[in-house]
C-alpha cells in the first residue's frame, strides 16, 4: 500500500509541476473575479462580470457583522467569507471620511514612461477610501483617477515586499477597487505599530506606471499572533512541529507530520478535516478551506513512518479561540471518483488540538 501511494504521489508531482508565483497570482485574481459580482481590470485581462452565478441570498447574508447597510455594498463580498470574525474586522476598518488624517496620500515618483507630462504627475492617481490591516492581511479600497487601474505584483509595507492577491472592482460600475495584499514577512506580521506606509506601482496604461505611496496612521492597525509547538501521543503518529499565524482575516497553519498508520495516509494529506474551536463550534472543510497544500510524502525505513508537510489557509474560524482541534474525516469514493453521499466518517479518536495562543 505504501509503495502504491509513493508511486502515485511521484506521478502526480511529474504531471502537475509547481506553478510559477506570477501564474498563481493571476489565477487568484481570476478566481476572485468569478466568485464575486465584480469586474477586474488588468494589463492583459478582459473585463469580466460575475452576476448570474451568485445566489441573491449570498449577497444579502452577513452573519455576525455590524456593517451599516449604507456601507455594505463596498465591503460585503470580502466580509461574507470571514464568518464569525466579520464583526471584529468591520470594527477595525479605517474610513477616511470618518478619521481625518488617518489615510494620507503622499507622493508620486518619476514615471517609467515619458507618456506622462509634469502636470499629469501632479494629479493624484487614486484616493484610498478605506483600509484594514491585521498583520496578516492588508486590504484597501481605492478610488482611481482614470478608468484604467491596476497594480504591479509588488506592494511594500514599511519597506517590506508583500504579495498582491488581487485588484477587483467591488461592484460593476462603482469605480471603487478592492486591493488585497498578503503579509508574508514574520517580523512585519508581529510588529505592533500605529503607522504603516504602503508603496505601490500603479499601471495607468499597459506600458506605463507610476510609484505611489500612502500612510495609514490609526490605533486600529493590528498584529497577527504567532504560535509554535508539537503534538504527540496519538496512536497513528504525531505532529513533529507546527507553526500557526492567527488573525481575524486568515489563519495560516503549517504542520510537519510523522504518520505510522498507513490507513491515515489516505486521509491526512488531502486536508479532509473538521475544525473545532474552544467553544465547540465546528466548520467543515468546505466552510474553512481557502487553500491547502501538501508535500510529497516520504517513507522513513528506519523509523517505520511516513513524513510530509502540510499548509492550511483557513478562513471563518474564530480568531479569538485559544485552541483549534483538527478532526480527520474518512470519505468513501465510488469507481468514477465521486464522493459517495453520506459516506463521511468523522474520526473523533484521531482529533489533534493545536494551541493558537501559546
CSV table of C-alpha atoms in Angstrom, one decimal:
chain,number,residue,atom,x,y,z
A,1,UNK,CA,0.0,0.0,0.0
A,2,UNK,CA,2.8,2.4,0.9
A,3,UNK,CA,4.6,1.7,-2.4
A,4,UNK,CA,1.5,2.4,-4.5
A,5,UNK,CA,1.0,5.7,-2.6
A,6,UNK,CA,4.5,6.8,-3.2
A,7,UNK,CA,4.3,5.9,-6.9
A,8,UNK,CA,1.0,7.9,-7.2
A,9,UNK,CA,2.5,10.9,-5.4
A,10,UNK,CA,5.6,10.9,-7.6
A,11,UNK,CA,3.5,10.6,-10.8
A,12,UNK,CA,1.2,13.4,-9.6
A,13,UNK,CA,4.2,15.7,-9.0
A,14,UNK,CA,5.6,15.0,-12.5
A,15,UNK,CA,2.2,15.5,-14.2
A,16,UNK,CA,1.4,18.7,-12.2
A,17,UNK,CA,4.6,20.6,-11.6
A,18,UNK,CA,4.6,23.6,-9.2
A,19,UNK,CA,3.1,26.7,-10.9
A,20,UNK,CA,5.1,29.9,-11.0
A,21,UNK,CA,4.2,32.5,-8.4
A,22,UNK,CA,3.0,35.1,-11.1
A,23,UNK,CA,0.7,32.5,-12.6
A,24,UNK,CA,-0.7,31.7,-9.2
A,25,UNK,CA,-1.4,35.4,-8.6
A,26,UNK,CA,-3.2,35.7,-12.0
A,27,UNK,CA,-5.3,32.6,-11.2
A,28,UNK,CA,-6.1,34.1,-7.7
A,29,UNK,CA,-7.3,37.3,-9.3
A,30,UNK,CA,-9.4,35.5,-11.9
A,31,UNK,CA,-11.0,33.2,-9.3
A,32,UNK,CA,-11.8,36.3,-7.3
A,33,UNK,CA,-13.4,37.8,-10.3
A,34,UNK,CA,-15.5,34.7,-11.0
A,35,UNK,CA,-16.6,34.2,-7.4
A,36,UNK,CA,-17.8,37.7,-6.7
A,37,UNK,CA,-20.0,40.2,-8.6
A,38,UNK,CA,-17.1,42.3,-9.5
A,39,UNK,CA,-15.2,43.4,-12.6
A,40,UNK,CA,-11.4,43.2,-12.8
A,41,UNK,CA,-9.1,45.3,-15.0
A,42,UNK,CA,-5.6,44.5,-15.8
A,43,UNK,CA,-2.9,44.9,-18.4
A,44,UNK,CA,-3.8,41.7,-20.3
A,45,UNK,CA,-7.1,40.6,-18.9
A,46,UNK,CA,-10.5,41.2,-20.4
A,47,UNK,CA,-13.1,42.7,-18.2
A,48,UNK,CA,-15.4,40.2,-16.6
A,49,UNK,CA,-18.5,40.4,-14.6
A,50,UNK,CA,-19.9,37.6,-12.4
A,51,UNK,CA,-23.6,38.1,-11.6
A,52,UNK,CA,-25.7,35.2,-12.8
A,53,UNK,CA,-23.9,32.5,-10.8
A,54,UNK,CA,-24.0,34.1,-7.3
A,55,UNK,CA,-27.3,33.5,-5.5
A,56,UNK,CA,-29.1,36.5,-4.2
A,57,UNK,CA,-29.1,35.2,-0.7
A,58,UNK,CA,-25.3,35.1,-0.7
A,59,UNK,CA,-25.3,38.9,-1.4
A,60,UNK,CA,-27.7,39.6,1.5
A,61,UNK,CA,-26.4,37.4,4.3
A,62,UNK,CA,-23.6,38.6,6.5
A,63,UNK,CA,-23.6,36.6,9.7
A,64,UNK,CA,-22.3,38.4,12.8
A,65,UNK,CA,-21.5,41.6,11.1
A,66,UNK,CA,-22.2,45.1,12.3
A,67,UNK,CA,-21.7,46.7,8.9
A,68,UNK,CA,-24.1,49.6,8.3
A,69,UNK,CA,-26.4,49.0,5.4
A,70,UNK,CA,-25.2,52.1,3.5
A,71,UNK,CA,-21.6,50.8,3.6
A,72,UNK,CA,-22.3,47.2,3.0
A,73,UNK,CA,-22.1,47.1,-0.8
A,74,UNK,CA,-18.4,48.1,-0.8
A,75,UNK,CA,-17.2,45.5,1.8
A,76,UNK,CA,-19.8,42.7,1.7
A,77,UNK,CA,-18.0,40.2,-0.6
A,78,UNK,CA,-14.9,40.1,1.4
A,79,UNK,CA,-16.6,40.2,4.8
A,80,UNK,CA,-19.0,37.5,3.9
A,81,UNK,CA,-16.1,35.0,3.8
A,82,UNK,CA,-14.9,35.8,7.3
A,83,UNK,CA,-17.7,34.2,9.2
A,84,UNK,CA,-17.7,34.8,12.9
A,85,UNK,CA,-14.8,37.3,12.5
A,86,UNK,CA,-16.7,39.7,10.2
A,87,UNK,CA,-18.0,41.9,13.0
A,88,UNK,CA,-14.5,42.3,14.6
A,89,UNK,CA,-13.0,43.1,11.2
A,90,UNK,CA,-15.6,45.7,10.4
A,91,UNK,CA,-14.9,47.5,13.7
A,92,UNK,CA,-11.2,47.7,12.8
A,93,UNK,CA,-11.8,49.3,9.4
A,94,UNK,CA,-10.3,52.7,8.9
A,95,UNK,CA,-12.5,55.0,6.9
A,96,UNK,CA,-11.1,58.2,5.5
A,97,UNK,CA,-14.4,60.0,5.8
A,98,UNK,CA,-14.6,59.3,9.5
A,99,UNK,CA,-11.0,59.8,10.5
A,100,UNK,CA,-9.4,62.9,9.2
A,101,UNK,CA,-5.7,62.5,8.5
A,102,UNK,CA,-5.8,58.7,9.2
A,103,UNK,CA,-5.0,57.9,5.5
A,104,UNK,CA,-2.5,60.3,3.9
A,105,UNK,CA,-1.7,60.1,0.2
A,106,UNK,CA,2.0,61.1,0.0
A,107,UNK,CA,4.0,61.1,-3.3
A,108,UNK,CA,4.4,60.2,-6.9
A,109,UNK,CA,7.8,59.1,-8.0
A,110,UNK,CA,9.2,59.6,-11.5
A,111,UNK,CA,7.2,57.5,-14.1
A,112,UNK,CA,8.8,54.7,-16.0
A,113,UNK,CA,7.4,56.1,-19.3
A,114,UNK,CA,7.5,59.5,-20.9
A,115,UNK,CA,3.9,59.2,-21.6
A,116,UNK,CA,3.0,61.5,-18.7
A,117,UNK,CA,3.6,65.2,-18.6
A,118,UNK,CA,4.6,67.1,-15.5
A,119,UNK,CA,1.0,68.2,-14.9
A,120,UNK,CA,-0.1,64.5,-15.1
A,121,UNK,CA,2.4,63.6,-12.5
A,122,UNK,CA,1.0,66.0,-10.0
A,123,UNK,CA,-2.5,64.6,-10.3
A,124,UNK,CA,-3.5,62.0,-7.7
A,125,UNK,CA,-3.6,58.5,-9.2
A,126,UNK,CA,-6.1,57.3,-6.8
A,127,UNK,CA,-7.6,58.1,-3.4
A,128,UNK,CA,-7.7,55.4,-0.7
A,129,UNK,CA,-11.1,55.5,0.9
A,130,UNK,CA,-10.8,52.7,3.4
A,131,UNK,CA,-8.2,50.4,4.9
A,132,UNK,CA,-8.0,47.2,7.0
A,133,UNK,CA,-4.7,45.8,8.4
A,134,UNK,CA,-4.3,43.0,10.9
A,135,UNK,CA,-0.7,41.9,10.4
A,136,UNK,CA,-1.6,39.1,8.1
A,137,UNK,CA,-3.7,41.0,5.6
A,138,UNK,CA,-3.7,44.5,4.2
A,139,UNK,CA,-6.8,45.4,2.2
A,140,UNK,CA,-7.6,48.8,0.9
A,141,UNK,CA,-10.2,50.3,-1.3
A,142,UNK,CA,-9.1,52.8,-4.0
A,143,UNK,CA,-11.0,55.4,-6.0
A,144,UNK,CA,-8.8,55.9,-9.1
A,145,UNK,CA,-8.5,59.0,-11.2
A,146,UNK,CA,-8.9,57.3,-14.6
A,147,UNK,CA,-10.7,54.3,-16.0
A,148,UNK,CA,-7.5,52.1,-16.3
A,149,UNK,CA,-6.4,50.9,-12.9
A,150,UNK,CA,-4.1,48.0,-12.0
A,151,UNK,CA,-1.3,47.4,-9.5
A,152,UNK,CA,2.1,45.6,-10.0
A,153,UNK,CA,2.7,42.4,-8.1
A,154,UNK,CA,4.9,44.0,-5.5
A,155,UNK,CA,3.4,46.0,-2.7
A,156,UNK,CA,5.7,47.3,0.0
A,157,UNK,CA,4.5,47.7,3.6
A,158,UNK,CA,7.0,49.7,5.7
A,159,UNK,CA,9.6,48.9,3.0
A,160,UNK,CA,9.0,45.1,3.1
A,161,UNK,CA,7.8,43.3,0.0
A,162,UNK,CA,4.4,41.7,0.4
A,163,UNK,CA,2.2,39.7,-2.0
A,164,UNK,CA,-0.6,41.3,-4.0
A,165,UNK,CA,-3.5,38.8,-4.2
A,166,UNK,CA,-6.0,40.7,-6.4
A,167,UNK,CA,-7.4,44.0,-7.5
A,168,UNK,CA,-11.1,43.9,-8.2
A,169,UNK,CA,-13.9,46.4,-8.7
A,170,UNK,CA,-16.3,46.0,-5.7
A,171,UNK,CA,-19.4,46.3,-7.9
A,172,UNK,CA,-19.6,46.8,-11.6
A,173,UNK,CA,-19.6,50.5,-12.4
A,174,UNK,CA,-18.9,51.6,-8.9
A,175,UNK,CA,-15.4,52.8,-9.7
A,176,UNK,CA,-14.1,51.6,-6.3
A,177,UNK,CA,-11.4,48.9,-6.3
A,178,UNK,CA,-10.7,46.4,-3.6
A,179,UNK,CA,-6.9,45.7,-3.3
A,180,UNK,CA,-5.8,42.7,-1.2
A,181,UNK,CA,-2.3,42.2,0.0
A,182,UNK,CA,-1.0,39.2,1.9
A,183,UNK,CA,1.7,40.0,4.6
A,184,UNK,CA,4.4,37.2,4.3
A,185,UNK,CA,7.2,38.6,6.5
A,186,UNK,CA,7.0,37.2,10.0
A,187,UNK,CA,8.6,40.2,11.6
A,188,UNK,CA,6.1,42.6,9.9
A,189,UNK,CA,3.2,40.4,10.9
A,190,UNK,CA,4.0,40.8,14.6
A,191,UNK,CA,5.2,44.4,14.6
A,192,UNK,CA,2.9,46.5,16.8
A,193,UNK,CA,2.5,49.9,15.2
A,194,UNK,CA,0.0,52.6,14.7
A,195,UNK,CA,1.6,53.7,11.4
A,196,UNK,CA,2.2,51.8,8.2
A,197,UNK,CA,3.5,53.2,4.9
A,198,UNK,CA,2.3,51.4,1.7
A,199,UNK,CA,4.1,51.8,-1.6
A,200,UNK,CA,2.5,50.5,-4.8
A,201,UNK,CA,3.3,50.7,-8.5
A,202,UNK,CA,0.2,51.7,-10.4
A,203,UNK,CA,-0.3,51.0,-14.1
A,204,UNK,CA,-2.1,53.8,-15.8
A,205,UNK,CA,-1.8,52.1,-19.2
A,206,UNK,CA,-0.5,48.7,-20.3
A,207,UNK,CA,3.0,50.1,-20.7
A,208,UNK,CA,3.2,52.9,-18.2
A,209,UNK,CA,3.2,53.0,-14.4
A,210,UNK,CA,3.9,55.3,-11.5
A,211,UNK,CA,5.1,54.6,-8.0
A,212,UNK,CA,2.8,55.9,-5.3
A,213,UNK,CA,2.7,55.7,-1.6
A,214,UNK,CA,0.2,56.4,1.2
A,215,UNK,CA,0.5,56.3,5.0
A,216,UNK,CA,-2.1,54.9,7.4
A,217,UNK,CA,-2.0,56.3,11.0
A,218,UNK,CA,-4.5,54.7,13.3
A,219,UNK,CA,-4.8,52.7,16.5
A,220,UNK,CA,-7.0,50.3,14.7
A,221,UNK,CA,-4.0,48.6,13.0
A,222,UNK,CA,-3.5,45.1,14.3
A,223,UNK,CA,-0.9,42.4,14.6
A,224,UNK,CA,-1.0,38.6,13.9
A,225,UNK,CA,-0.5,36.1,16.7
A,226,UNK,CA,2.3,33.6,16.2
A,227,UNK,CA,2.4,30.2,17.9
A,228,UNK,CA,4.6,27.1,17.5
A,229,UNK,CA,4.7,23.7,19.1
A,230,UNK,CA,4.2,20.0,18.6
A,231,UNK,CA,1.6,17.3,19.4
A,232,UNK,CA,2.4,13.8,20.3
A,233,UNK,CA,0.7,10.8,22.0
A,234,UNK,CA,-1.6,9.9,19.1
A,235,UNK,CA,-1.7,6.2,18.2
A,236,UNK,CA,-1.4,6.8,14.5
A,237,UNK,CA,1.6,9.3,14.6
A,238,UNK,CA,2.5,12.8,15.7
A,239,UNK,CA,2.9,16.4,14.6
A,240,UNK,CA,6.6,16.9,15.0
A,241,UNK,CA,6.1,20.7,14.8
A,242,UNK,CA,3.5,23.2,13.9
A,243,UNK,CA,3.7,26.9,13.1
A,244,UNK,CA,0.5,29.0,13.1
A,245,UNK,CA,-0.2,32.6,12.4
A,246,UNK,CA,-3.6,33.9,13.6
A,247,UNK,CA,-5.5,36.9,12.6
A,248,UNK,CA,-9.3,37.7,12.0
A,249,UNK,CA,-8.8,37.7,8.2
A,250,UNK,CA,-7.0,34.4,7.9
A,251,UNK,CA,-5.2,31.7,9.9
A,252,UNK,CA,-2.1,30.1,8.3
A,253,UNK,CA,-1.2,26.7,9.7
A,254,UNK,CA,1.9,24.7,8.8
A,255,UNK,CA,2.2,21.1,10.0
A,256,UNK,CA,5.1,18.6,9.9
A,257,UNK,CA,3.7,15.1,10.2
A,258,UNK,CA,5.1,11.7,11.1
A,259,UNK,CA,2.4,9.0,10.5
A,260,UNK,CA,2.8,5.4,11.4
A,261,UNK,CA,-0.7,4.2,10.4
A,262,UNK,CA,-0.7,3.7,6.6
A,263,UNK,CA,-4.5,3.9,6.5
A,264,UNK,CA,-4.3,7.6,7.8
A,265,UNK,CA,-2.2,8.4,4.7
A,266,UNK,CA,-5.3,8.1,2.7
A,267,UNK,CA,-6.9,10.9,4.7
A,268,UNK,CA,-4.4,13.4,6.2
A,269,UNK,CA,-2.5,14.7,3.1
A,270,UNK,CA,-5.8,15.8,1.5
A,271,UNK,CA,-6.8,18.0,4.3
A,272,UNK,CA,-10.1,16.2,4.9
A,273,UNK,CA,-10.7,17.9,8.3
A,274,UNK,CA,-13.4,19.3,10.5
A,275,UNK,CA,-12.1,22.2,12.6
A,276,UNK,CA,-13.5,22.8,16.1
A,277,UNK,CA,-12.9,25.9,18.2
A,278,UNK,CA,-12.7,26.1,22.0
A,279,UNK,CA,-16.4,26.7,22.3
A,280,UNK,CA,-17.2,23.5,20.4
A,281,UNK,CA,-18.3,25.2,17.1
A,282,UNK,CA,-17.3,23.1,14.1
A,283,UNK,CA,-16.5,24.0,10.5
A,284,UNK,CA,-16.5,21.5,7.6
A,285,UNK,CA,-13.7,21.6,5.0
A,286,UNK,CA,-15.9,23.5,2.6
A,287,UNK,CA,-16.5,26.1,5.2
A,288,UNK,CA,-13.0,26.8,6.4
A,289,UNK,CA,-10.7,26.0,3.5
A,290,UNK,CA,-9.3,28.8,1.4
A,291,UNK,CA,-6.3,26.6,0.3
A,292,UNK,CA,-4.5,23.5,1.3
A,293,UNK,CA,-1.1,22.2,0.1
A,294,UNK,CA,1.0,19.1,0.9
A,295,UNK,CA,4.5,17.9,0.2
A,296,UNK,CA,5.1,14.5,-1.4
A,297,UNK,CA,5.2,12.0,1.5
A,298,UNK,CA,8.4,10.1,2.1
A,299,UNK,CA,8.8,6.9,4.0
A,300,UNK,CA,11.4,6.6,6.7
A,301,UNK,CA,12.6,3.0,6.6
A,302,UNK,CA,14.5,3.2,9.9
A,303,UNK,CA,11.6,4.8,11.8
A,304,UNK,CA,8.8,3.0,10.1
A,305,UNK,CA,6.7,6.1,9.4
A,306,UNK,CA,5.7,8.5,6.6
A,307,UNK,CA,6.7,12.1,6.8
A,308,UNK,CA,5.1,15.1,5.0
A,309,UNK,CA,4.5,18.8,5.5
A,310,UNK,CA,1.1,20.4,5.1
A,311,UNK,CA,-0.1,24.0,4.8
A,312,UNK,CA,-3.7,25.1,5.5
A,313,UNK,CA,-5.1,28.5,4.8
A,314,UNK,CA,-8.1,28.9,7.0
A,315,UNK,CA,-10.9,31.5,6.9
A,316,UNK,CA,-14.0,31.8,9.1
A,317,UNK,CA,-12.5,30.1,12.2
A,318,UNK,CA,-12.9,32.1,15.4
A,319,UNK,CA,-9.6,34.0,15.7
A,320,UNK,CA,-10.2,34.6,19.4
A,321,UNK,CA,-10.3,30.9,20.2
A,322,UNK,CA,-7.3,29.7,22.2
A,323,UNK,CA,-7.3,26.3,20.5
A,324,UNK,CA,-8.1,24.6,17.2
A,325,UNK,CA,-9.0,20.9,17.2
A,326,UNK,CA,-8.4,19.2,13.9
A,327,UNK,CA,-10.6,16.1,13.3
A,328,UNK,CA,-9.8,13.9,10.4
A,329,UNK,CA,-12.7,12.7,8.2
A,330,UNK,CA,-12.6,9.5,6.1
A,331,UNK,CA,-14.6,9.8,2.9
A,332,UNK,CA,-15.6,7.0,0.6
A,333,UNK,CA,-15.4,7.4,-3.2
A,334,UNK,CA,-17.1,5.4,-6.0
A,335,UNK,CA,-15.4,3.9,-9.1
A,336,UNK,CA,-15.9,7.2,-11.0
A,337,UNK,CA,-14.0,9.2,-8.4
A,338,UNK,CA,-17.2,10.8,-7.0
A,339,UNK,CA,-17.8,11.1,-3.3
A,340,UNK,CA,-20.4,8.6,-2.1
A,341,UNK,CA,-23.2,10.6,-0.4
A,342,UNK,CA,-23.3,10.3,3.4
A,343,UNK,CA,-20.1,8.3,3.5
A,344,UNK,CA,-18.2,10.6,5.7
A,345,UNK,CA,-16.8,9.0,8.9
A,346,UNK,CA,-15.6,11.6,11.5
A,347,UNK,CA,-12.6,10.1,13.3
A,348,UNK,CA,-13.2,11.6,16.7
A,349,UNK,CA,-10.5,9.4,18.3
A,350,UNK,CA,-7.9,10.9,16.0
A,351,UNK,CA,-8.5,14.5,16.9
A,352,UNK,CA,-5.5,16.8,17.3
A,353,UNK,CA,-5.6,20.0,19.3
A,354,UNK,CA,-3.4,23.0,18.3
A,355,UNK,CA,-2.6,25.8,20.8
A,356,UNK,CA,-3.3,29.1,19.0
A,357,UNK,CA,-2.1,31.5,21.7
A,358,UNK,CA,0.9,29.6,23.0
